[in-house]
């Protein structure tokens, strides 16, 4: 479960391996995409004792955004519970995790990801980051879900059941849909999603596995010149659902916070230069 990205004219390939008895994330760099040289030490290690990622980090997925690299990864705690976190880097080698908590936690009882979640794949398509991730249900069947974010750090899940929870019995992927890799065609607004699948509900890889493909439309026919996030989805999701709450201000000393109150009215508009204007 690795992730390759073209960065500074080279191919940076992130992968997980075992270091000091635990899973960590390493880096190999190539000039031509064929011959790689490993970085001498892991670039992302497990967290401190009793933290949400104290036992392992794995499943890296790296994207470039606004001059920085963002790595989305699986973290596992001492109880073997798996969640998703994010780290950021300017040079692709030195990474800083955001905060001390996961950005996506396990779901409530009865949801498709109550036993754990991981294997994120992420793109940015203004104004949202989109994440497709794998969830493990109580019976160890696996499916994928979608989450969205305005900043790549604070995320909101869009579903409590897997996207393919109604698939028929007897299919090759009846029990497992997982481990996505994505490619986005911006002109068509179509997201190609390759995934691993199998017919055995097991947390290991003995699934009678194969690879499948499904497509999603992110364009939804909207005019980005008059963008209103409240009209993006048929479900009752408003911009205030995502922005409400307390958030740290990047670059501010003293951990200052900005608060968006529950009775606020927020309108997001895209200006002519491609930026986002927040009114309210």
Coordinates of C-alpha atoms in Angstrom, one line a residue:
X1 CA 0.0 0.0 0.0
X2 CA 2.3 2.7 -1.3
X3 CA 1.9 6.2 -2.7
X4 CA 4.0 7.8 -5.5
X5 CA 4.0 11.5 -6.4
X6 CA 6.1 13.6 -8.7
X7 CA 7.8 16.2 -6.5
X8 CA 10.7 18.5 -7.4
X9 CA 11.2 16.8 -10.7
X10 CA 11.6 13.4 -9.0
X11 CA 9.4 10.5 -8.1
X12 CA 8.8 10.2 -4.4
X13 CA 7.5 6.8 -3.4
X14 CA 6.1 6.3 0.2
X15 CA 5.6 2.8 1.6
X16 CA 5.4 1.1 4.9
X17 CA 7.8 -1.3 6.4
X18 CA 8.9 -2.6 9.8
X19 CA 11.3 -0.6 12.0
X20 CA 12.1 -1.3 15.6
X21 CA 9.4 -4.0 15.5
X22 CA 6.6 -1.6 14.4
X23 CA 5.1 -0.5 11.1
X24 CA 6.5 2.9 9.9
X25 CA 6.5 4.8 6.6
X26 CA 9.6 5.1 4.5
X27 CA 10.6 6.9 1.3
X28 CA 12.4 6.0 -1.9
X29 CA 13.3 8.5 -4.5
X30 CA 13.8 8.1 -8.3
X31 CA 15.0 10.2 -11.2
X32 CA 13.3 8.0 -13.8
X33 CA 10.5 6.1 -12.0
X34 CA 12.5 2.8 -12.4
X35 CA 15.6 3.1 -10.2
X36 CA 14.9 4.0 -6.6
X37 CA 17.1 4.9 -3.7
X38 CA 15.7 4.4 -0.2
X39 CA 15.9 7.2 2.4
X40 CA 18.1 5.9 5.2
X41 CA 15.5 6.3 8.0
X42 CA 11.7 6.3 8.2
X43 CA 10.0 9.6 7.4
X44 CA 7.0 9.0 9.5
X45 CA 7.0 6.9 12.7
X46 CA 4.4 5.7 15.2
X47 CA 3.3 8.0 17.9
X48 CA 4.1 8.1 21.6
X49 CA 2.9 5.5 24.1
X50 CA -0.9 5.2 24.4
X51 CA -1.5 7.6 21.5
X52 CA -3.9 6.8 18.7
X53 CA -1.1 5.7 16.4
X54 CA 1.3 4.2 19.1
X55 CA 1.4 0.7 17.6
X56 CA 1.8 1.4 13.9
X57 CA 1.5 3.8 10.9
X58 CA 0.8 2.5 7.4
X59 CA -1.1 3.0 4.2
X60 CA 0.3 6.4 3.1
X61 CA -1.5 8.4 0.4
X62 CA 0.3 11.7 -0.5
X63 CA -1.0 14.7 -2.4
X64 CA 0.4 18.1 -3.2
X65 CA -1.5 21.2 -2.2
X66 CA -0.5 24.9 -2.0
X67 CA 3.2 24.2 -2.0
X68 CA 3.1 21.5 0.6
X69 CA 2.7 17.7 0.6
X70 CA -0.1 16.2 2.7
X71 CA 0.2 12.5 3.8
X72 CA -2.9 10.7 4.8
X73 CA -2.2 7.5 6.7
X74 CA -3.5 4.7 8.9
X75 CA -2.6 4.8 12.6
X76 CA -3.2 1.9 15.1
X77 CA -3.3 2.1 18.9
X78 CA -2.4 -0.3 21.6
X79 CA -5.8 -2.0 21.3
X80 CA -5.3 -2.6 17.6
X81 CA -8.0 0.0 16.7
X82 CA -7.2 1.7 13.3
X83 CA -8.0 5.3 12.4
X84 CA -6.8 7.9 9.8
X85 CA -4.4 10.8 10.4
X86 CA -2.6 13.4 8.3
X87 CA 0.9 14.9 8.3
X88 CA 2.4 17.8 6.2
X89 CA 5.8 18.4 4.7
X90 CA 7.6 21.1 2.7
X91 CA 10.4 18.9 1.5
X92 CA 8.9 15.4 1.3
X93 CA 11.3 14.2 4.0
X94 CA 10.5 16.0 7.2
X95 CA 6.9 15.5 8.2
X96 CA 4.8 17.0 11.0
X97 CA 1.6 15.4 12.2
X98 CA -1.5 17.6 12.7
X99 CA -2.4 17.5 16.4
X100 CA -2.5 14.5 18.7
X101 CA -5.7 13.0 17.4
X102 CA -6.9 11.1 14.3
X103 CA -8.8 13.1 11.6
X104 CA -11.3 10.3 11.1
X105 CA -12.4 8.1 13.9
X106 CA -14.2 4.8 14.0
X107 CA -18.0 4.9 13.5
X108 CA -20.7 4.3 16.0
X109 CA -22.1 0.9 16.7
X110 CA -23.9 -0.4 13.7
X111 CA -22.0 1.6 11.1
X112 CA -19.8 0.2 8.4
X113 CA -16.6 1.4 10.0
X114 CA -17.2 0.6 13.7
X115 CA -14.3 -1.9 13.8
X116 CA -11.8 0.5 12.2
X117 CA -11.0 2.5 9.1
X118 CA -7.9 3.1 6.9
X119 CA -6.5 3.0 3.4
X120 CA -7.3 6.6 2.5
X121 CA -7.1 8.1 -1.0
X122 CA -7.5 11.8 -1.4
X123 CA -7.9 14.5 -4.1
X124 CA -8.5 18.2 -4.0
X125 CA -11.3 19.6 -6.3
X126 CA -12.2 23.1 -5.3
X127 CA -13.5 23.9 -2.8
X128 CA -13.4 20.4 -1.2
X129 CA -10.9 17.7 -0.4
X130 CA -12.5 14.3 -1.1
X131 CA -11.4 11.2 0.7
X132 CA -12.4 7.6 -0.1
X133 CA -11.5 5.3 2.8
X134 CA -12.0 1.7 3.8
X135 CA -14.3 0.8 6.8
X136 CA -14.4 -2.5 8.7
X137 CA -17.8 -3.5 10.1
X138 CA -18.4 -5.6 13.2
X139 CA -18.6 -8.8 11.0
X140 CA -15.3 -7.8 9.3
X141 CA -17.0 -7.1 6.0
X142 CA -15.3 -4.1 4.3
X143 CA -16.7 -1.3 2.3
X144 CA -15.7 2.2 1.3
X145 CA -17.0 5.6 2.4
X146 CA -16.6 9.3 1.5
X147 CA -15.5 12.2 3.6
X148 CA -15.0 15.9 2.7
X149 CA -13.0 18.7 4.0
X150 CA -12.4 22.4 3.3
X151 CA -8.8 22.5 4.6
X152 CA -7.6 18.9 4.3
X153 CA -7.4 18.5 8.1
X154 CA -11.0 18.8 9.5
X155 CA -13.1 16.1 7.9
X156 CA -16.8 15.2 7.8
X157 CA -18.1 11.7 6.9
X158 CA -20.9 11.6 4.3
X159 CA -22.2 8.2 5.0
X160 CA -22.7 5.7 7.8
X161 CA -23.3 2.7 5.5
X162 CA -20.7 1.7 2.9
X163 CA -21.2 2.9 -0.6
X164 CA -21.9 -0.6 -1.8
X165 CA -23.7 -2.1 1.2
X166 CA -26.5 -3.4 -1.1
X167 CA -24.3 -5.5 -3.4
X168 CA -25.6 -8.9 -4.1
X169 CA -24.4 -12.1 -2.6
X170 CA -22.3 -14.4 -4.8
X171 CA -20.3 -11.7 -6.4
X172 CA -16.5 -11.7 -6.4
X173 CA -16.4 -8.7 -4.1
X174 CA -19.4 -9.5 -1.9
X175 CA -17.5 -9.3 1.4
X176 CA -14.7 -6.8 0.8
X177 CA -14.3 -3.6 -1.1
X178 CA -11.1 -1.8 0.1
X179 CA -7.7 -0.2 -0.6
X180 CA -8.7 2.4 -3.3
X181 CA -6.4 4.3 -5.7
X182 CA -7.9 7.2 -7.6
X183 CA -7.5 9.2 -10.8
X184 CA -9.5 12.4 -11.4
X185 CA -10.4 13.6 -14.9
X186 CA -11.1 17.3 -14.2
X187 CA -12.5 18.0 -17.6
X188 CA -15.2 15.4 -17.2
X189 CA -15.6 15.7 -13.4
X190 CA -15.2 11.9 -13.3
X191 CA -13.3 10.0 -10.6
X192 CA -11.9 6.6 -11.5
X193 CA -11.5 4.4 -8.4
X194 CA -9.6 1.2 -8.5
X195 CA -10.1 -1.1 -5.5
X196 CA -9.3 -4.5 -4.1
X197 CA -12.1 -6.9 -3.4
X198 CA -12.8 -10.4 -2.2
X199 CA -15.5 -12.8 -1.0
X200 CA -14.2 -13.6 2.4
X201 CA -14.9 -11.3 5.4
X202 CA -11.4 -11.5 6.9
X203 CA -9.1 -8.7 8.2
X204 CA -6.1 -10.5 6.5
X205 CA -5.4 -10.7 2.8
X206 CA -6.8 -14.2 2.2
X207 CA -9.8 -12.9 0.4
X208 CA -9.7 -14.6 -3.0
X209 CA -8.8 -11.1 -4.0
X210 CA -9.1 -9.3 -7.4
X211 CA -9.1 -5.7 -8.5
X212 CA -12.2 -3.8 -9.6
X213 CA -13.0 -0.3 -10.9
X214 CA -15.9 2.0 -10.3
X215 CA -16.5 5.6 -11.3
X216 CA -18.0 8.6 -9.5
X217 CA -19.1 12.1 -10.7
X218 CA -17.8 15.0 -8.6
X219 CA -18.7 17.7 -11.1
X220 CA -22.5 17.4 -10.4
X221 CA -23.2 20.0 -13.1
X222 CA -22.4 23.0 -10.8
X223 CA -21.1 26.3 -12.0
X224 CA -17.9 27.1 -10.0
X225 CA -18.3 30.8 -10.8
X226 CA -21.4 31.0 -8.5
X227 CA -20.4 28.3 -6.1
X228 CA -22.7 27.6 -3.1
X229 CA -21.7 24.6 -1.0
X230 CA -25.2 24.2 0.4
X231 CA -26.4 23.0 -3.0
X232 CA -23.7 20.3 -3.6
X233 CA -25.4 17.3 -2.1
X234 CA -28.9 15.9 -2.1
X235 CA -28.4 15.1 1.6
X236 CA -29.0 17.8 4.2
X237 CA -25.4 19.0 4.4
X238 CA -24.8 22.8 4.8
X239 CA -21.6 24.8 4.9
X240 CA -22.3 25.5 8.6
X241 CA -22.1 21.8 9.4
X242 CA -18.5 21.8 8.2
X243 CA -17.3 25.1 9.4
X244 CA -19.1 25.4 12.8
X245 CA -16.8 24.9 15.8
X246 CA -13.4 25.9 17.0
X247 CA -10.3 25.7 14.8
X248 CA -6.7 26.7 15.3
X249 CA -5.3 29.5 13.2
X250 CA -2.2 28.5 11.3
X251 CA 0.8 30.7 12.0
X252 CA -0.7 32.3 15.0
X253 CA 1.4 32.2 18.2
X254 CA -0.2 30.9 21.4
X255 CA -2.6 28.4 19.8
X256 CA -5.2 31.0 19.1
X257 CA -8.6 29.7 17.9
X258 CA -11.4 31.0 15.7
X259 CA -14.9 30.1 16.7
X260 CA -17.9 29.8 14.3
X261 CA -21.0 29.8 16.4
X262 CA -24.0 27.5 16.0
X263 CA -26.3 30.4 14.9
X264 CA -23.9 31.8 12.3
X265 CA -24.9 32.3 8.6
X266 CA -22.0 31.4 6.3
X267 CA -21.8 31.9 2.5
X268 CA -18.9 30.7 0.5
X269 CA -18.2 32.3 -2.9
X270 CA -15.4 31.7 -5.4
X271 CA -13.8 35.0 -6.6
X272 CA -12.3 35.6 -10.1
X273 CA -8.8 34.8 -8.9
X274 CA -9.7 31.3 -7.8
X275 CA -9.8 32.1 -4.1
X276 CA -12.7 31.4 -1.7
X277 CA -14.5 34.3 0.0
X278 CA -16.1 33.5 3.4
X279 CA -18.9 35.9 4.5
X280 CA -20.6 35.7 7.8

